[in-house]
Amino acid sequence: LAQKAIIRVIPFKLEPLMLEGVFASVADVTPAEGKLLQFHPLSLCNTSEDEHTIPGFVSIVKLERPERDLHPCLSLANKAKLAGERGARAVLFDITDDQGAADQLKKPRGLSHPVVLIWGHDAELLMGVVNNNREAHVKIEVKEMPAWPDYDVWI
Amino acid sequence: MNPSVSQPCPGGCATCSEYNGCVTCKPRFFFFLERIGIRQTGVCLTSCPSGYYGKRFPEPNACTKCKADCEACFNNNFCTKCKNGFYLHLGKCLENCPEWLEPNNYTMECNDIVH
Amino acid sequence: MLAAAAGPRMAKPSPWWLFLSFSATLKIVSMEQGAVPTCPPQCHCEEDGIMLSVDCSELALTSVPDSLSSFTAYLDLSMNNISELIPGDFHHLRFLEELRLSGNQLSKIPGEVFSGLYNLKILMLQNNQLSRIPAEALCDLPNLQSLRLDANLISVVPEKSFEGMPSLRHLWLDDNALTEIPVKALNNLPALQAMTLALNQIWHIPDYAFQNLTSLVVLHLHNNQIQSLGIQGFEGLHSLETLDLNYNELVEFPVAIRTLSQLQELGFHNNNVKAIPEKAFAGNPLLQIMTLTRAGIHLLPGEMCQQLPSLRVLELSHNQIEELPSFHRCQKLEEISLQHNRIHEIRADTFRQLTALRSIDLSWNFIQTIHPEAFVTLHSLIKLDLTDNQLVTLPLSGLSALTHLKLKGNPALSESFPKENFPKMRVLEVPYAYQCCAYGACGNFFKVSNQWDSEDMSPEDEDAHKRSSGLFPSHPDNHYDMDMEDFQLEMEDTKLHPNIQCTPSPGPFKPCDHLFE
């Protein structure tokens, strides 16, 4: 069972949003927080310019459908690693259009900054914040697993 | 064009999407990543913005950074317009002109000394 | 020392004369059309004092707006659908300094359309449909400095194309259909400093092709089909510092470069020259960076370093070199790349006295012997890559400052590498796991600290990174190999010591004892 993540998004001067995602095992399961910044998938390539953004942000990358990026410059694992090297405290991947991405991020690689997958309605809300706000803060927390597996049984 | 995108892609784009903007450019256009606030989107240009120059090889053509002291350049080693406070001389940005040349504070260039 | 270019001596207008002519023009202009500058519909205008910056880009315009203010200093009409310019479109824009017409559908430009634009400095016509240079339209632009004609269909360059622009400094003609150097047209550009003719179909450079370009500093000719070059081909280029001949079809080394006394960077990769003649660099004492990757080279001249006292970076990878000269006289050499050649021996004098040398890449050769004193004098050496050779032993003296040492792919190299010999080591790749035991407890085979050192790039990324750094050739197909990467991910999982990454790291099937002893 992949570890769930609670993603608290606090747009500037607006009500916070509470979303959910899943920690990818390519990286450590650990909380993180920082300023939200969107990154184009092609920005995480060795050949693309490093923006030299002040470290300490949380990246959100909206993945395109696989057929639109036939020759990816790096694997998703290495894109996540590069994001960390460029100052990201955590990387959020919106995999709504690329469900296969989860498999690429399963193999443990000991990345010290967490990598969280988000999709569907939660992802739509998050990208909505990206589209409509100039600034937002993000807190990623580890959702506590219930002591007993939650069977859908009424006693 | 991405079916989920209501409007067509902007001018130089070959493919685009709602959140990422241009994903691939038409031939002979330069790909550039533009940041406005939280958002970073791809754009396809015929000339790169200030501080960048266009590299037409290898594919994909991309906007590439000039040197730090340069506002517009021909390539990474040859500046065509320096940032404020620097004098331009033969593609280089200098804090001071060499002693055999004369600084022109209007054009911010080093000129031959007129005797 | 900066070369004092003998640029053209133009009489500088005195500030007093400039003020008078400016206010006279101002009076006429403001009388003509009323004091307040207007902004054409849909366009975006910004005032800078009394001058106006007008942005009418990407508005699907099919013609130049007719309500442009005479105070327009910057006009952007790029990325529209303008297929025709009409004489008079710009005649009242006396203050215009920059005009952008790129990304339209211009196939021709009438004669007088730019007449009167005496202050124009930058003219952008790239990404249009021009098949010839519109010489008639460019005949009277005395202050033009930058002219962009790249990404058109230009195959014809009339002789008088540039006669009307004595101040031109930067000329883009790349990505067109030129089959020859426009020699006559280039005879009238005394102030030109940077020019690109790259990405055309030029096949030959005749003698005296650039003879009047005495101020030219940068010349790009990459991605053409140049097969031959006149011995006097570069005569006259007294100020040239950068020459890019990458991706051509030269079969002989261009001895014509000997006239380039100011040359600092020579790009020559992806050609097919077989050998570099003796005294090839006799005329280039300032040469610092030389890229000769994939140039078909078998033989290097014995005395090349005598002529290259300033050389810092020498890129010779992917050739057929079997024997190395002594690089002893290349005193300033910092980086030398010789990977993917046929070298079989490193002698005592190969790298002697190169005290500035920081990085040597000799991977993918056939090196069997390295003289014990080969590295003794290399006090600055921090990176040595001998991956995939035929080494039996490695002389360690002179290698104490190494931070990166790569020896994989040398099956006969079974000796150990004591940690004391490498106090600064950070990345060590060795043929066998047991050789890594000296760098950490062998008991803890599996889980070691997960500290991810940013230095740690998988070879695949490192190659991609090298390709992007501009010094090395870039391959159009920059996709990566999923299986190879998974293999490397496997290798990177375990690290023996927090700050030394030694691979292959020992494991249950990679014991610490050398099984064959």
Short mmCIF file of N, CA and C in Angstrom, two decimals, chain C residues 62-136:
data_model
loop_
_atom_site.label_atom_id
_atom_site.label_comp_id
_atom_site.label_asym_id
_atom_site.label_seq_id
_atom_site.Cartn_x
_atom_site.Cartn_y
_atom_site.Cartn_z
N THR C 62 -2.75 41.90 -41.45
CA THR C 62 -2.33 41.57 -42.82
C THR C 62 -1.60 42.75 -43.46
N SER C 63 -1.57 43.90 -42.73
CA SER C 63 -0.82 45.03 -43.28
C SER C 63 -0.34 45.89 -42.11
N VAL C 64 0.59 46.81 -42.41
CA VAL C 64 1.14 47.68 -41.37
C VAL C 64 0.06 48.69 -40.97
N PRO C 65 -0.20 48.86 -39.66
CA PRO C 65 -1.21 49.84 -39.24
C PRO C 65 -0.86 51.22 -39.79
N ASP C 66 -1.88 51.98 -40.16
CA ASP C 66 -1.54 53.27 -40.77
C ASP C 66 -1.57 54.41 -39.77
N SER C 67 -1.93 54.11 -38.49
CA SER C 67 -2.01 55.24 -37.53
C SER C 67 -0.81 55.22 -36.59
N LEU C 68 0.35 54.86 -37.11
CA LEU C 68 1.53 54.81 -36.25
C LEU C 68 2.02 56.22 -35.94
N SER C 69 2.37 56.44 -34.68
CA SER C 69 2.85 57.77 -34.29
C SER C 69 4.26 58.00 -34.82
N SER C 70 4.54 59.24 -35.16
CA SER C 70 5.87 59.58 -35.65
C SER C 70 6.91 59.48 -34.55
N PHE C 71 6.42 59.39 -33.29
CA PHE C 71 7.37 59.30 -32.16
C PHE C 71 7.69 57.84 -31.85
N THR C 72 7.33 56.93 -32.76
CA THR C 72 7.59 55.50 -32.51
C THR C 72 9.09 55.21 -32.62
N ALA C 73 9.66 54.70 -31.52
CA ALA C 73 11.10 54.36 -31.56
C ALA C 73 11.27 52.85 -31.69
N TYR C 74 10.27 52.09 -31.22
CA TYR C 74 10.33 50.61 -31.27
C TYR C 74 8.98 50.14 -31.80
N LEU C 75 9.05 49.31 -32.85
CA LEU C 75 7.80 48.81 -33.45
C LEU C 75 7.92 47.31 -33.68
N ASP C 76 7.04 46.54 -33.03
CA ASP C 76 7.06 45.08 -33.16
C ASP C 76 5.82 44.65 -33.93
N LEU C 77 6.05 44.19 -35.17
CA LEU C 77 4.96 43.68 -36.01
C LEU C 77 5.14 42.18 -36.26
N SER C 78 5.90 41.53 -35.35
CA SER C 78 6.25 40.12 -35.61
C SER C 78 5.04 39.21 -35.42
N MET C 79 5.14 38.04 -35.99
CA MET C 79 4.13 36.98 -35.85
C MET C 79 2.73 37.44 -36.26
N ASN C 80 2.67 38.15 -37.43
CA ASN C 80 1.37 38.50 -38.01
C ASN C 80 1.26 37.81 -39.38
N ASN C 81 0.32 38.25 -40.20
CA ASN C 81 0.14 37.64 -41.53
C ASN C 81 0.43 38.66 -42.63
N ILE C 82 1.46 39.49 -42.42
CA ILE C 82 1.76 40.55 -43.38
C ILE C 82 2.52 39.93 -44.56
N SER C 83 1.96 40.01 -45.73
CA SER C 83 2.63 39.41 -46.90
C SER C 83 3.16 40.50 -47.85
N GLU C 84 2.80 41.76 -47.55
CA GLU C 84 3.26 42.82 -48.46
C GLU C 84 3.50 44.11 -47.69
N LEU C 85 4.60 44.80 -48.00
CA LEU C 85 4.87 46.12 -47.43
C LEU C 85 4.69 47.14 -48.54
N ILE C 86 4.12 48.27 -48.17
CA ILE C 86 3.85 49.31 -49.18
C ILE C 86 4.79 50.48 -48.94
N PRO C 87 5.45 50.98 -49.98
CA PRO C 87 6.32 52.15 -49.82
C PRO C 87 5.56 53.25 -49.07
N GLY C 88 6.15 53.79 -48.04
CA GLY C 88 5.45 54.82 -47.28
C GLY C 88 4.92 54.29 -45.95
N ASP C 89 4.91 52.96 -45.79
CA ASP C 89 4.42 52.37 -44.53
C ASP C 89 5.15 52.97 -43.33
N PHE C 90 6.44 53.22 -43.49
CA PHE C 90 7.25 53.64 -42.33
C PHE C 90 7.92 55.01 -42.54
N HIS C 91 7.60 55.73 -43.66
CA HIS C 91 8.44 56.87 -44.05
C HIS C 91 8.41 58.01 -43.03
N HIS C 92 7.35 58.04 -42.18
CA HIS C 92 7.26 59.16 -41.21
C HIS C 92 7.87 58.78 -39.86
N LEU C 93 8.43 57.60 -39.76
CA LEU C 93 8.95 57.15 -38.45
C LEU C 93 10.43 57.52 -38.32
N ARG C 94 10.70 58.81 -38.23
CA ARG C 94 12.08 59.28 -38.28
C ARG C 94 12.90 58.86 -37.06
N PHE C 95 12.18 58.53 -35.97
CA PHE C 95 12.90 58.19 -34.73
C PHE C 95 13.00 56.68 -34.54
N LEU C 96 12.52 55.92 -35.53
CA LEU C 96 12.46 54.47 -35.34
C LEU C 96 13.87 53.88 -35.19
N GLU C 97 14.07 53.12 -34.11
CA GLU C 97 15.40 52.51 -33.88
C GLU C 97 15.35 51.00 -34.06
N GLU C 98 14.18 50.42 -33.74
CA GLU C 98 14.09 48.95 -33.88
C GLU C 98 12.78 48.58 -34.56
N LEU C 99 12.88 47.78 -35.61
CA LEU C 99 11.69 47.36 -36.38
C LEU C 99 11.70 45.84 -36.48
N ARG C 100 10.65 45.23 -35.97
CA ARG C 100 10.55 43.76 -35.98
C ARG C 100 9.45 43.34 -36.93
N LEU C 101 9.87 42.63 -37.96
CA LEU C 101 8.90 42.11 -38.93
C LEU C 101 9.01 40.59 -39.05
N SER C 102 9.63 39.96 -38.04
CA SER C 102 9.88 38.51 -38.14
C SER C 102 8.57 37.74 -38.04
N GLY C 103 8.56 36.53 -38.58
CA GLY C 103 7.40 35.67 -38.45
C GLY C 103 6.19 36.15 -39.23
N ASN C 104 6.42 36.75 -40.42
CA ASN C 104 5.32 37.13 -41.32
C ASN C 104 5.47 36.33 -42.62
N GLN C 105 4.81 36.77 -43.67
CA GLN C 105 4.86 36.04 -44.95
C GLN C 105 5.44 36.92 -46.06
N LEU C 106 6.51 37.63 -45.75
CA LEU C 106 7.10 38.53 -46.75
C LEU C 106 7.96 37.73 -47.72
N SER C 107 7.64 37.77 -48.99
CA SER C 107 8.46 37.08 -49.99
C SER C 107 9.30 38.10 -50.77
N LYS C 108 8.89 39.37 -50.70
CA LYS C 108 9.72 40.40 -51.31
C LYS C 108 9.48 41.72 -50.58
N ILE C 109 10.43 42.67 -50.72
CA ILE C 109 10.27 43.96 -50.04
C ILE C 109 10.58 45.07 -51.06
N PRO C 110 9.63 45.94 -51.31
CA PRO C 110 9.83 46.99 -52.32
C PRO C 110 10.93 47.96 -51.93
N GLY C 111 11.48 48.61 -52.90
CA GLY C 111 12.67 49.45 -52.76
C GLY C 111 12.63 50.47 -51.66
N GLU C 112 11.67 51.38 -51.69
CA GLU C 112 11.78 52.56 -50.80
C GLU C 112 11.14 52.33 -49.43
N VAL C 113 10.75 51.11 -49.10
CA VAL C 113 9.90 50.93 -47.91
C VAL C 113 10.63 51.33 -46.63
N PHE C 114 11.95 51.23 -46.60
CA PHE C 114 12.68 51.61 -45.37
C PHE C 114 13.38 52.96 -45.55
N SER C 115 13.09 53.67 -46.62
CA SER C 115 13.85 54.92 -46.85
C SER C 115 13.45 55.94 -45.80
N GLY C 116 14.44 56.69 -45.38
CA GLY C 116 14.20 57.74 -44.37
C GLY C 116 14.41 57.25 -42.95
N LEU C 117 14.63 55.97 -42.76
CA LEU C 117 14.78 55.45 -41.38
C LEU C 117 16.25 55.60 -40.96
N TYR C 118 16.68 56.86 -40.80
CA TYR C 118 18.11 57.10 -40.57
C TYR C 118 18.55 56.72 -39.17
N ASN C 119 17.58 56.51 -38.28
CA ASN C 119 17.98 56.13 -36.91
C ASN C 119 17.83 54.64 -36.66
N LEU C 120 17.41 53.90 -37.71
CA LEU C 120 17.15 52.47 -37.50
C LEU C 120 18.45 51.74 -37.15
N LYS C 121 18.42 51.02 -36.04
CA LYS C 121 19.62 50.27 -35.60
C LYS C 121 19.42 48.76 -35.75
N ILE C 122 18.18 48.32 -35.49
CA ILE C 122 17.91 46.86 -35.51
C ILE C 122 16.75 46.59 -36.45
N LEU C 123 16.98 45.68 -37.42
CA LEU C 123 15.92 45.31 -38.37
C LEU C 123 15.82 43.79 -38.37
N MET C 124 14.64 43.27 -38.00
CA MET C 124 14.43 41.83 -37.91
C MET C 124 13.47 41.37 -39.01
N LEU C 125 14.02 40.54 -39.90
CA LEU C 125 13.22 40.00 -41.01
C LEU C 125 13.25 38.47 -41.01
N GLN C 126 13.70 37.88 -39.88
CA GLN C 126 13.81 36.40 -39.87
C GLN C 126 12.43 35.75 -39.93
N ASN C 127 12.43 34.45 -40.27
CA ASN C 127 11.19 33.67 -40.35
C ASN C 127 10.18 34.29 -41.31
N ASN C 128 10.64 34.64 -42.52
CA ASN C 128 9.73 35.07 -43.60
C ASN C 128 9.98 34.17 -44.81
N GLN C 129 9.58 34.62 -45.99
CA GLN C 129 9.68 33.78 -47.20
C GLN C 129 10.58 34.42 -48.25
N LEU C 130 11.57 35.20 -47.81
CA LEU C 130 12.43 35.91 -48.77
C LEU C 130 13.32 34.91 -49.51
N SER C 131 13.39 34.98 -50.81
CA SER C 131 14.26 34.06 -51.57
C SER C 131 15.52 34.78 -52.03
N ARG C 132 15.50 36.13 -51.93
CA ARG C 132 16.73 36.85 -52.22
C ARG C 132 16.82 38.01 -51.24
N ILE C 133 18.02 38.57 -51.03
CA ILE C 133 18.16 39.70 -50.11
C ILE C 133 17.58 40.93 -50.83
N PRO C 134 16.66 41.65 -50.18
CA PRO C 134 16.01 42.82 -50.81
C PRO C 134 16.98 44.02 -50.85
N ALA C 135 17.97 43.96 -51.68
CA ALA C 135 19.04 44.96 -51.69
C ALA C 135 18.48 46.37 -51.87
N GLU C 136 17.50 46.52 -52.73
CA GLU C 136 16.97 47.87 -53.01
C GLU C 136 16.38 48.49 -51.75
#
